[in-house]
Amino acid sequence: MYFCMAVFFYTFRAMKRCGGANLCASSGLNIYRLLRIHSYGEAVGLQSYLLICRSITHAQRMNAVLQSAGVSGRIFRPPVGLTEKGCSYAIRIGAPYFAQAMRHLRLAQLLPERVFVSADNGGYREIVP
Amino acid sequence: MIYFDSAATTLQKPRAVSAAVASAIGNLTTPGRGEHSASRMASEKMLALRTLASKMFDVSSPENVVLTMNATHALNLAIKSLVSPGDTVVISGYEHNAVTRPLHAIGDVTVRVVNGQLFNADQMAEGFEKAVDGDVKAVICTHVSNAFGYVLPIDDIAAICKKHGIPLIVDASQSAGILPVRLGAWGAAYVAMPGHKGLYGPQGTGLLLCGNGRLPDPLLQGGTGSLSRLQEMPDFLPDRMEAGTQNVHGAAGLLEGLRFVSGFVPGRIARYEGHLISMLADGLRRKKNYRVFHSGDDMSVLSVTHNSLVPEELSEKLAEKGVATRAGLHCAPLAHLSAGTGQTGTLRLSASVFNTEAEVERVLALMP
């Protein structure tokens, strides 16, 4: 039931984001888009990647590339203890879109400083992409 | 007031500039700090400014656009990053104190001054060709003289610097927003500009454009919202150069100023201001009691002297009648020495896009 409520709520929000697209006319496409919007996993518990950026400006530029490529990500501040250098910014993206994201970032020459993936214990472990 | 002192700062700004500043106050906080919408919006505003500036001024990346307090701040950052005691630099004979004073403060810097006749660009270029050699650490050159409106041959000077592999710093204080400023095409190390003159932004803003691979030395150390456990300033731009809270309110206004200027057909502002200045020059020449320093139609600045009145008296008389000008050495004593007006200075009139032909005619009628 909660899943249905979440689908309803996020579908409504997706419709607004999609400029009021007619859900009935293209319900399959919009539900796909809905799942992509929440592909970073917070709503539905999928694995996610953190792309660590050196600064807010770096994060914004990377996110702009990802958005152009149709990959939804969220800029946020990761826990300060994640890296030894203190405050940073990261983009969180869902696991299914990681390879696509990295491909576009490589093309734009805007690679993250480091990459972490969500671990089974709720934390993050670093990977080398 | 009829305002002809835009070379100091533009008085009339596009409405969008003040609206943006007013909106920023109360809506935008510090970028790169909080997680809340006010911080995010501030970050987005800063990125928009950097992105537009990078496109307008041929900078490879928005991150290479550093927000400063003004052009003087930007020039200090650039000069003190490249020049150390014992170095040799080459400058033109028309530089502002914002260039000569930092060099003086560094101490023990050999400054080769390329003197040249006013408005003789070929002679200036030849002078730089002779002065620049392998011993030179940096070349610093104004694009347009703030005292005389003289447009220096920056393209030629940039080519000379490229040939010798010497970093070039361009002072674009009087050209940004009026003439093409192209960091990349020039191959310049740095270009400094104020936000509050030809870019019609608020005071308290300026930009330092950094060439590819350039990592200037910060003047200030402090919080950047990044790599906060490290005690060294970040080794990337713009964070390295922007310690503390930036002037986000000013940046919001400057963004609108850039949008305003970039909305004109390229060259239109220069032609219009040049036309007004030419009208002034021609009118003052007809009065026969003025020495008019003017050449060509691409100048936004005009300097004159009077046969019997000193520039300060002229300026005061005009101010009493509601006309704003500036008299004296214009913080550029070197320029006046080069032009032969070092003893008295000049009366300077400088235009903006908001001046009109009717204002020019009124000024000509009021000039003694």
Short mmCIF file of C-alpha atoms in Angstrom, two decimals:
data_model
loop_
_atom_site.label_atom_id
_atom_site.label_comp_id
_atom_site.label_asym_id
_atom_site.label_seq_id
_atom_site.Cartn_x
_atom_site.Cartn_y
_atom_site.Cartn_z
CA MET A 1 0.00 0.00 0.00
CA TYR A 2 2.77 2.38 0.87
CA PHE A 3 4.45 1.55 -2.41
CA CYS A 4 1.22 2.44 -4.27
CA MET A 5 0.93 5.69 -2.36
CA ALA A 6 4.54 6.48 -3.19
CA VAL A 7 3.91 5.70 -6.86
CA PHE A 8 0.84 7.94 -6.86
CA PHE A 9 2.63 10.80 -5.11
CA TYR A 10 5.76 10.62 -7.20
CA THR A 11 3.76 10.14 -10.40
CA PHE A 12 1.94 13.38 -9.66
CA ARG A 13 5.25 15.11 -9.03
CA ALA A 14 6.71 13.57 -12.18
CA MET A 15 3.75 14.89 -14.17
CA LYS A 16 4.52 18.39 -12.93
CA ARG A 17 8.20 17.98 -13.76
CA CYS A 18 7.33 16.67 -17.19
CA GLY A 19 5.27 19.80 -17.89
CA GLY A 20 1.95 18.16 -17.20
CA ALA A 21 2.49 15.22 -19.50
CA ASN A 22 -0.59 13.11 -19.98
CA LEU A 23 0.05 10.05 -17.86
CA CYS A 24 -2.81 8.14 -19.44
CA ALA A 25 -1.57 8.73 -22.96
CA SER A 26 1.96 7.50 -22.29
CA SER A 27 1.79 5.78 -18.95
CA GLY A 28 4.59 3.35 -19.69
CA LEU A 29 7.04 6.07 -20.64
CA ASN A 30 6.13 8.24 -17.64
CA ILE A 31 6.43 5.42 -15.12
CA TYR A 32 9.86 4.67 -16.58
CA ARG A 33 10.73 8.32 -16.17
CA LEU A 34 9.34 8.25 -12.63
CA LEU A 35 11.58 5.37 -11.68
CA ARG A 36 14.57 7.14 -13.27
CA ILE A 37 13.89 10.31 -11.30
CA HIS A 38 14.20 8.30 -8.15
CA SER A 39 16.95 6.10 -9.41
CA TYR A 40 19.32 7.42 -6.78
CA GLY A 41 17.60 5.07 -4.49
CA GLU A 42 16.27 7.03 -1.58
CA ALA A 43 12.63 6.31 -2.36
CA VAL A 44 12.91 2.72 -3.38
CA GLY A 45 16.14 1.44 -1.74
CA LEU A 46 18.37 0.83 -4.79
CA GLN A 47 22.15 0.80 -4.67
CA SER A 48 23.69 4.19 -5.33
CA TYR A 49 27.02 5.72 -6.22
CA LEU A 50 28.56 8.85 -4.80
CA LEU A 51 30.67 10.87 -7.20
CA ILE A 52 32.86 13.01 -5.01
CA CYS A 53 33.52 16.49 -6.38
CA ARG A 54 36.27 18.86 -5.38
CA SER A 55 33.97 21.87 -5.01
CA ILE A 56 30.41 23.03 -5.45
CA THR A 57 31.31 24.46 -8.84
CA HIS A 58 32.75 21.13 -9.94
CA ALA A 59 29.62 19.36 -8.71
CA GLN A 60 27.34 21.75 -10.54
CA ARG A 61 29.22 21.31 -13.81
CA MET A 62 29.20 17.56 -13.52
CA ASN A 63 25.51 17.55 -12.68
CA ALA A 64 24.77 19.71 -15.71
CA VAL A 65 26.49 17.13 -17.93
CA LEU A 66 24.57 14.31 -16.30
CA GLN A 67 21.25 16.08 -16.66
CA SER A 68 21.93 16.71 -20.34
CA ALA A 69 22.58 13.00 -20.67
CA GLY A 70 19.29 12.18 -18.96
CA VAL A 71 20.89 10.91 -15.76
CA SER A 72 19.27 12.27 -12.67
CA GLY A 73 21.56 12.99 -9.77
CA ARG A 74 21.40 14.96 -6.61
CA ILE A 75 24.11 17.26 -5.37
CA PHE A 76 24.57 17.00 -1.64
CA ARG A 77 27.18 17.10 1.06
CA PRO A 78 28.49 13.66 1.92
CA PRO A 79 29.47 12.93 5.52
CA VAL A 80 32.62 14.81 6.40
CA GLY A 81 34.31 11.58 7.48
CA LEU A 82 33.94 9.94 4.09
CA THR A 83 37.20 11.39 2.89
CA GLU A 84 40.18 12.52 4.92
CA LYS A 85 40.01 15.99 3.46
CA GLY A 86 36.86 17.21 5.14
CA CYS A 87 33.97 19.02 3.51
CA SER A 88 33.14 18.18 -0.06
CA TYR A 89 30.23 17.85 -2.44
CA ALA A 90 28.97 14.73 -4.12
CA ILE A 91 26.45 13.68 -6.70
CA ARG A 92 24.41 10.64 -5.84
CA ILE A 93 23.21 8.55 -8.76
CA GLY A 94 21.50 5.20 -8.97
CA ALA A 95 23.50 2.11 -9.75
CA PRO A 96 21.78 1.36 -13.08
CA TYR A 97 22.98 4.71 -14.43
CA PHE A 98 26.54 4.69 -13.14
CA ALA A 99 28.21 3.41 -16.31
CA GLN A 100 26.26 5.86 -18.48
CA ALA A 101 27.13 8.70 -16.11
CA MET A 102 30.83 7.92 -16.14
CA ARG A 103 30.84 7.68 -19.92
CA HIS A 104 29.35 11.15 -20.28
CA LEU A 105 31.60 12.63 -17.63
CA ARG A 106 34.68 11.18 -19.33
CA LEU A 107 33.59 12.74 -22.61
CA ALA A 108 33.14 16.08 -20.90
CA GLN A 109 36.48 15.68 -19.10
CA LEU A 110 34.74 16.28 -15.81
CA LEU A 111 35.59 13.22 -13.79
CA PRO A 112 34.86 12.89 -10.08
CA GLU A 113 37.72 13.03 -7.63
CA ARG A 114 36.67 9.71 -6.06
CA VAL A 115 33.77 7.30 -6.30
CA PHE A 116 32.00 5.45 -3.52
CA VAL A 117 29.28 2.85 -3.74
CA SER A 118 26.71 2.16 -1.06
CA ALA A 119 27.68 -0.85 0.98
CA ASP A 120 25.47 -3.53 2.50
CA ASN A 121 26.11 -2.21 6.00
CA GLY A 122 24.61 1.17 5.15
CA GLY A 123 27.95 2.90 4.65
CA TYR A 124 30.00 3.47 1.54
CA ARG A 125 33.06 1.82 0.13
CA GLU A 126 35.42 3.39 -2.33
CA ILE A 127 35.81 1.97 -5.80
CA VAL A 128 38.07 2.77 -8.71
CA PRO A 129 35.87 3.23 -11.77
CA MET B 1 22.87 64.94 -13.44
CA ILE B 2 24.55 64.44 -16.80
CA TYR B 3 27.01 61.71 -16.01
CA PHE B 4 30.24 61.52 -17.99
CA ASP B 5 32.43 59.69 -15.48
CA SER B 6 31.75 56.08 -16.46
CA ALA B 7 35.46 55.33 -16.63
CA ALA B 8 35.41 55.64 -12.84
CA THR B 9 32.19 53.69 -12.42
CA THR B 10 28.91 53.57 -14.32
CA LEU B 11 26.17 55.41 -12.49
CA GLN B 12 23.15 54.35 -14.49
CA LYS B 13 22.65 50.60 -14.41
CA PRO B 14 20.10 48.43 -16.17
CA ARG B 15 17.02 47.97 -13.96
CA ALA B 16 17.61 44.23 -13.87
CA VAL B 17 20.88 44.80 -12.02
CA SER B 18 19.39 46.56 -9.02
CA ALA B 19 16.43 44.17 -9.07
CA ALA B 20 18.78 41.21 -8.95
CA VAL B 21 20.74 42.66 -6.03
CA ALA B 22 17.55 43.41 -4.13
CA SER B 23 16.24 39.92 -4.78
CA ALA B 24 19.52 38.34 -3.73
CA ILE B 25 19.36 40.11 -0.39
CA GLY B 26 16.86 38.02 1.50
CA ASN B 27 16.93 35.03 -0.84
CA LEU B 28 20.52 33.99 -1.45
CA THR B 29 22.99 32.95 1.22
CA THR B 30 26.50 31.57 0.94
CA PRO B 31 27.22 29.20 -1.92
CA GLY B 32 29.07 26.00 -1.23
CA ARG B 33 28.15 25.87 2.41
CA GLY B 34 24.62 24.84 3.44
CA GLU B 35 22.33 22.17 2.10
CA HIS B 36 19.30 24.42 2.01
CA SER B 37 17.66 26.06 -0.98
CA ALA B 38 19.05 29.53 -0.26
CA SER B 39 22.60 28.18 -0.45
CA ARG B 40 21.85 26.10 -3.53
CA MET B 41 20.31 29.05 -5.31
CA ALA B 42 23.37 31.12 -4.45
CA SER B 43 25.59 28.38 -5.90
CA GLU B 44 23.52 28.33 -9.07
CA LYS B 45 23.74 32.10 -9.40
CA MET B 46 27.52 32.00 -9.07
CA LEU B 47 27.81 29.24 -11.65
CA ALA B 48 25.59 31.16 -14.04
CA LEU B 49 27.85 34.20 -13.68
CA ARG B 50 31.00 32.18 -14.20
CA THR B 51 29.53 30.34 -17.18
CA LEU B 52 28.38 33.49 -18.95
CA ALA B 53 31.68 35.24 -18.27
CA SER B 54 33.62 32.25 -19.61
CA LYS B 55 31.62 32.37 -22.84
CA MET B 56 31.84 36.15 -23.22
CA PHE B 57 35.57 36.35 -22.57
CA ASP B 58 36.85 33.13 -24.18
CA VAL B 59 37.78 31.34 -20.96
CA SER B 60 38.15 27.58 -21.16
CA SER B 61 36.13 26.78 -18.06
CA PRO B 62 33.70 28.57 -15.74
CA GLU B 63 35.94 27.50 -12.87
CA ASN B 64 38.66 29.73 -14.29
CA VAL B 65 36.49 32.80 -13.62
CA VAL B 66 37.25 34.14 -10.15
CA LEU B 67 35.06 36.71 -8.46
CA THR B 68 37.03 39.59 -6.99
CA MET B 69 36.20 42.90 -5.29
CA ASN B 70 37.24 44.95 -8.33
CA ALA B 71 39.86 45.08 -11.06
CA THR B 72 42.53 46.32 -8.64
CA HIS B 73 42.03 43.22 -6.52
CA ALA B 74 42.20 41.04 -9.63
CA LEU B 75 45.38 42.75 -10.84
CA ASN B 76 47.02 42.35 -7.46
CA LEU B 77 46.22 38.62 -7.51
CA ALA B 78 47.62 38.20 -11.01
CA ILE B 79 50.73 40.35 -10.60
CA LYS B 80 51.71 38.93 -7.23
CA SER B 81 51.26 35.39 -8.56
CA LEU B 82 53.71 35.93 -11.38
CA VAL B 83 56.20 38.55 -10.20
CA SER B 84 58.75 38.22 -7.40
CA PRO B 85 61.54 40.49 -6.18
CA GLY B 86 64.39 40.51 -8.63
CA ASP B 87 62.18 39.87 -11.66
CA THR B 88 61.96 41.99 -14.80
CA VAL B 89 58.57 42.96 -16.22
CA VAL B 90 57.46 44.98 -19.22
CA ILE B 91 54.55 47.40 -19.02
CA SER B 92 53.16 50.06 -21.31
CA GLY B 93 53.57 53.73 -20.54
CA TYR B 94 49.83 54.04 -19.97
CA GLU B 95 49.33 51.81 -16.95
CA HIS B 96 47.14 52.60 -13.97
CA ASN B 97 48.40 52.65 -10.37
CA ALA B 98 46.63 49.31 -9.95
CA VAL B 99 49.53 47.90 -11.99
CA THR B 100 52.44 50.12 -10.97
CA ARG B 101 51.77 50.17 -7.23
CA PRO B 102 51.73 46.38 -6.76
CA LEU B 103 54.98 46.19 -8.73
CA HIS B 104 56.44 48.88 -6.49
CA ALA B 105 55.23 47.04 -3.38
CA ILE B 106 56.83 43.76 -4.44
CA GLY B 107 60.14 45.56 -4.43
CA ASP B 108 63.32 45.14 -6.46
CA VAL B 109 61.38 44.62 -9.68
CA THR B 110 62.96 45.93 -12.86
CA VAL B 111 60.16 47.59 -14.80
CA ARG B 112 60.75 48.22 -18.49
CA VAL B 113 58.26 50.86 -19.58
CA VAL B 114 57.36 50.89 -23.25
CA ASN B 115 56.86 54.55 -23.92
CA GLY B 116 55.12 55.54 -27.05
CA GLN B 117 53.38 58.47 -28.59
CA LEU B 118 49.75 58.70 -27.59
CA PHE B 119 47.50 56.87 -30.06
CA ASN B 120 50.46 55.42 -31.99
CA ALA B 121 49.65 51.73 -31.77
CA ASP B 122 52.32 50.66 -34.28
CA GLN B 123 55.01 52.39 -32.28
CA MET B 124 53.72 50.74 -29.11
CA ALA B 125 53.81 47.29 -30.69
CA GLU B 126 57.38 47.90 -31.93
CA GLY B 127 58.35 49.01 -28.46
CA PHE B 128 57.06 45.80 -26.93
CA GLU B 129 58.87 43.77 -29.58
CA LYS B 130 62.14 45.39 -28.51
CA ALA B 131 61.48 45.24 -24.77
CA VAL B 132 60.31 41.64 -24.44
CA ASP B 133 63.10 39.08 -24.26
CA GLY B 134 64.01 35.95 -22.38
CA ASP B 135 64.80 37.85 -19.18
CA VAL B 136 61.25 39.10 -18.84
CA LYS B 137 59.07 37.36 -16.26
CA ALA B 138 55.75 38.91 -17.25
CA VAL B 139 54.16 41.53 -19.45
CA ILE B 140 51.39 43.65 -18.00
CA CYS B 141 49.42 45.87 -20.30
CA THR B 142 46.25 47.86 -20.23
CA HIS B 143 43.81 47.26 -23.08
CA VAL B 144 42.53 50.86 -23.03
CA SER B 145 44.10 53.79 -21.22
CA ASN B 146 41.73 55.01 -18.52
CA ALA B 147 43.09 58.55 -18.89
CA PHE B 148 43.02 58.94 -22.66
CA GLY B 149 40.87 56.17 -24.09
CA TYR B 150 43.85 55.04 -26.15
CA VAL B 151 43.27 51.47 -27.38
CA LEU B 152 46.57 49.65 -27.17
CA PRO B 153 47.49 46.95 -29.71
CA ILE B 154 46.78 44.05 -27.39
CA ASP B 155 46.52 41.49 -30.22
CA ASP B 156 50.07 42.35 -31.33
CA ILE B 157 51.40 42.45 -27.78
CA ALA B 158 49.78 39.08 -27.04
CA ALA B 159 51.42 37.60 -30.15
CA ILE B 160 54.81 38.91 -28.98
CA CYS B 161 54.30 37.33 -25.57
CA LYS B 162 53.25 34.02 -27.13
CA LYS B 163 56.33 34.05 -29.35
CA HIS B 164 58.62 34.46 -26.35
CA GLY B 165 56.59 32.28 -23.99
CA ILE B 166 56.10 35.20 -21.58
CA PRO B 167 52.90 35.33 -19.52
CA LEU B 168 50.66 38.31 -20.27
CA ILE B 169 48.37 40.07 -17.82
CA VAL B 170 45.78 42.31 -19.45
CA ASP B 171 44.06 45.10 -17.56
CA ALA B 172 40.63 45.15 -19.20
CA SER B 173 39.19 47.77 -16.84
CA GLN B 174 38.14 50.12 -19.64
CA SER B 175 37.45 47.54 -22.33
CA ALA B 176 35.34 44.82 -20.69
CA GLY B 177 31.84 45.14 -22.03
CA ILE B 178 32.92 47.50 -24.81
CA LEU B 179 35.69 45.92 -26.89
CA PRO B 180 36.30 42.19 -27.47
CA VAL B 181 38.19 40.70 -24.53
CA ARG B 182 39.49 37.21 -25.38
CA LEU B 183 41.67 35.50 -22.85
CA GLY B 184 41.98 32.33 -24.91
CA ALA B 185 42.73 33.99 -28.26
CA TRP B 186 45.33 36.22 -26.62
CA GLY B 187 46.84 33.29 -24.79
CA ALA B 188 46.93 35.55 -21.77
CA ALA B 189 47.81 34.25 -18.34
CA TYR B 190 45.29 36.53 -16.65
CA VAL B 191 42.76 39.21 -17.56
CA ALA B 192 41.44 41.52 -14.87
CA MET B 193 38.27 43.56 -15.08
CA PRO B 194 35.89 45.46 -12.81
CA GLY B 195 32.24 44.53 -12.64
CA HIS B 196 31.09 48.09 -12.05
CA LYS B 197 32.23 49.93 -15.19
CA GLY B 198 31.47 48.64 -18.71
CA LEU B 199 29.78 45.53 -17.34
CA TYR B 200 27.22 47.67 -15.47
CA GLY B 201 27.37 45.56 -12.32
CA PRO B 202 27.44 46.78 -8.73
CA GLN B 203 30.51 48.18 -7.06
CA GLY B 204 32.39 45.59 -5.05
CA THR B 205 32.60 43.20 -7.99
CA GLY B 206 35.34 42.30 -10.42
CA LEU B 207 36.57 39.26 -12.32
CA LEU B 208 39.95 37.61 -12.66
CA LEU B 209 40.00 35.40 -15.74
CA CYS B 210 42.65 32.70 -15.45
CA GLY B 211 44.37 31.03 -18.38
CA ASN B 212 44.43 27.27 -18.74
CA GLY B 213 46.58 25.62 -16.14
CA ARG B 214 47.16 28.85 -14.23
CA LEU B 215 47.00 28.56 -10.45
CA PRO B 216 47.39 32.03 -8.94
CA ASP B 217 48.52 32.58 -5.37
CA PRO B 218 45.73 33.52 -3.01
CA LEU B 219 45.87 36.82 -1.18
CA LEU B 220 43.56 35.52 1.52
CA GLN B 221 43.40 32.19 3.28
CA GLY B 222 40.19 31.03 4.88
CA GLY B 223 37.08 28.91 4.50
CA THR B 224 36.06 27.72 1.06
CA GLY B 225 33.47 25.05 1.81
CA SER B 226 35.81 22.47 0.33
CA LEU B 227 38.61 20.20 1.63
CA SER B 228 38.15 21.81 4.98
CA ARG B 229 40.45 19.42 6.89
CA LEU B 230 43.41 20.61 4.84
CA GLN B 231 45.18 23.71 6.07
CA GLU B 232 46.43 24.65 2.61
CA MET B 233 44.10 26.53 0.34
CA PRO B 234 42.61 24.23 -2.34
CA ASP B 235 44.78 23.75 -5.40
CA PHE B 236 41.91 24.32 -7.81
CA LEU B 237 39.89 27.27 -8.98
CA PRO B 238 37.82 29.13 -8.09
CA ASP B 239 37.91 27.99 -4.46
CA ARG B 240 41.62 28.74 -4.11
CA MET B 241 41.03 32.43 -4.71
CA GLU B 242 37.67 32.88 -2.98
CA ALA B 243 38.17 32.46 0.75
CA GLY B 244 35.27 33.52 2.90
CA THR B 245 31.82 34.58 1.81
CA GLN B 246 31.79 36.08 -1.65
CA ASN B 247 29.77 39.10 -2.62
CA VAL B 248 26.85 36.99 -3.85
CA HIS B 249 24.48 39.94 -3.88
CA GLY B 250 26.93 41.80 -6.10
CA ALA B 251 27.49 38.73 -8.24
CA ALA B 252 23.74 38.47 -8.84
CA GLY B 253 23.77 42.05 -10.08
CA LEU B 254 26.90 41.50 -12.15
CA LEU B 255 25.26 38.53 -13.86
CA GLU B 256 22.47 40.84 -15.03
CA GLY B 257 25.05 43.35 -16.17
CA LEU B 258 26.76 40.70 -18.27
CA ARG B 259 23.40 39.67 -19.70
CA PHE B 260 22.66 43.30 -20.54
CA VAL B 261 25.95 43.82 -22.34
CA SER B 262 25.85 40.51 -24.18
CA GLY B 263 22.41 41.43 -25.49
CA PHE B 264 23.91 44.05 -27.77
CA VAL B 265 25.13 43.25 -31.26
CA PRO B 266 28.92 42.90 -30.98
CA GLY B 267 30.63 46.25 -31.45
CA ARG B 268 27.43 48.25 -31.00
CA ILE B 269 28.36 49.65 -27.60
CA ALA B 270 31.84 50.65 -28.77
CA ARG B 271 30.44 52.37 -31.86
CA TYR B 272 27.77 54.23 -29.91
CA GLU B 273 30.08 55.44 -27.15
CA GLY B 274 32.74 56.24 -29.73
CA HIS B 275 30.21 58.35 -31.61
CA LEU B 276 29.32 60.35 -28.49
CA ILE B 277 32.98 60.90 -27.63
CA SER B 278 33.73 61.97 -31.20
CA MET B 279 30.86 64.48 -30.99
CA LEU B 280 32.38 65.88 -27.80
CA ALA B 281 35.86 66.00 -29.29
CA ASP B 282 34.71 67.75 -32.46
CA GLY B 283 32.63 70.24 -30.50
CA LEU B 284 35.50 71.10 -28.15
CA ARG B 285 37.93 71.46 -31.02
CA ARG B 286 35.58 74.05 -32.56
CA LYS B 287 35.77 76.11 -29.33
CA LYS B 288 39.49 76.56 -30.05
CA ASN B 289 40.53 76.99 -26.40
CA TYR B 290 40.91 73.29 -25.69
CA ARG B 291 43.61 70.77 -26.37
CA VAL B 292 41.70 67.63 -27.28
CA PHE B 293 43.32 64.22 -26.93
CA HIS B 294 41.30 62.16 -29.37
CA SER B 295 41.95 59.78 -32.22
CA GLY B 296 39.55 57.51 -34.00
CA ASP B 297 35.95 56.51 -33.40
CA ASP B 298 36.37 53.63 -30.97
CA MET B 299 37.04 55.57 -27.82
CA SER B 300 34.75 55.78 -24.81
CA VAL B 301 37.04 58.18 -22.94
CA LEU B 302 38.10 61.72 -23.82
CA SER B 303 40.73 63.86 -22.11
CA VAL B 304 41.04 67.61 -22.66
CA THR B 305 42.93 70.55 -21.24
CA HIS B 306 41.91 74.23 -21.33
CA ASN B 307 44.13 77.16 -22.30
CA SER B 308 43.57 79.03 -19.05
CA LEU B 309 41.58 76.90 -16.62
CA VAL B 310 43.15 73.96 -14.80
CA PRO B 311 41.23 70.69 -15.11
CA GLU B 312 40.02 70.83 -11.49
CA GLU B 313 38.44 74.25 -12.07
CA LEU B 314 36.76 73.01 -15.22
CA SER B 315 35.43 69.95 -13.46
CA GLU B 316 34.11 72.04 -10.58
CA LYS B 317 32.36 74.48 -12.90
CA LEU B 318 30.72 71.61 -14.73
CA ALA B 319 29.72 69.88 -11.49
CA GLU B 320 27.99 73.09 -10.36
CA LYS B 321 25.93 72.86 -13.54
CA GLY B 322 25.10 69.19 -13.01
CA VAL B 323 27.70 67.59 -15.26
CA ALA B 324 29.87 64.83 -13.77
CA THR B 325 33.44 64.54 -15.00
CA ARG B 326 36.80 63.80 -13.44
CA ALA B 327 39.94 65.91 -13.29
CA GLY B 328 43.53 65.21 -12.40
CA LEU B 329 45.83 62.28 -13.01
CA HIS B 330 43.09 59.61 -12.86
CA CYS B 331 45.31 57.33 -10.77
CA ALA B 332 47.50 56.99 -13.85
CA PRO B 333 50.46 59.39 -13.47
CA LEU B 334 52.51 57.22 -15.81
CA ALA B 335 49.97 57.72 -18.59
CA HIS B 336 50.06 61.48 -18.12
CA LEU B 337 53.85 61.48 -18.15
CA SER B 338 53.76 59.57 -21.43
CA ALA B 339 51.25 61.97 -22.97
CA GLY B 340 52.97 65.12 -21.70
CA THR B 341 50.21 66.14 -19.26
CA GLY B 342 52.03 65.07 -16.13
CA GLN B 343 52.10 68.59 -14.66
CA THR B 344 48.40 69.39 -14.81
CA GLY B 345 46.54 66.22 -15.60
CA THR B 346 43.42 66.51 -17.74
CA LEU B 347 39.67 66.84 -17.57
CA ARG B 348 38.24 63.43 -18.47
CA LEU B 349 34.80 62.75 -19.91
CA SER B 350 33.78 59.12 -20.31
CA ALA B 351 30.58 57.76 -21.79
CA SER B 352 28.25 54.84 -21.19
CA VAL B 353 25.38 53.41 -23.23
CA PHE B 354 23.02 55.52 -21.17
CA ASN B 355 24.45 58.83 -22.40
CA THR B 356 22.69 60.56 -25.28
CA GLU B 357 23.50 62.99 -28.06
CA ALA B 358 21.32 65.58 -26.33
CA GLU B 359 23.51 65.27 -23.25
CA VAL B 360 26.63 65.78 -25.36
CA GLU B 361 25.16 68.93 -26.84
CA ARG B 362 24.22 70.21 -23.40
CA VAL B 363 27.74 69.58 -22.11
CA LEU B 364 29.25 71.39 -25.09
CA ALA B 365 26.99 74.33 -24.39
CA LEU B 366 28.08 74.39 -20.75
CA MET B 367 31.81 74.00 -21.34
CA PRO B 368 33.52 77.40 -20.96
#
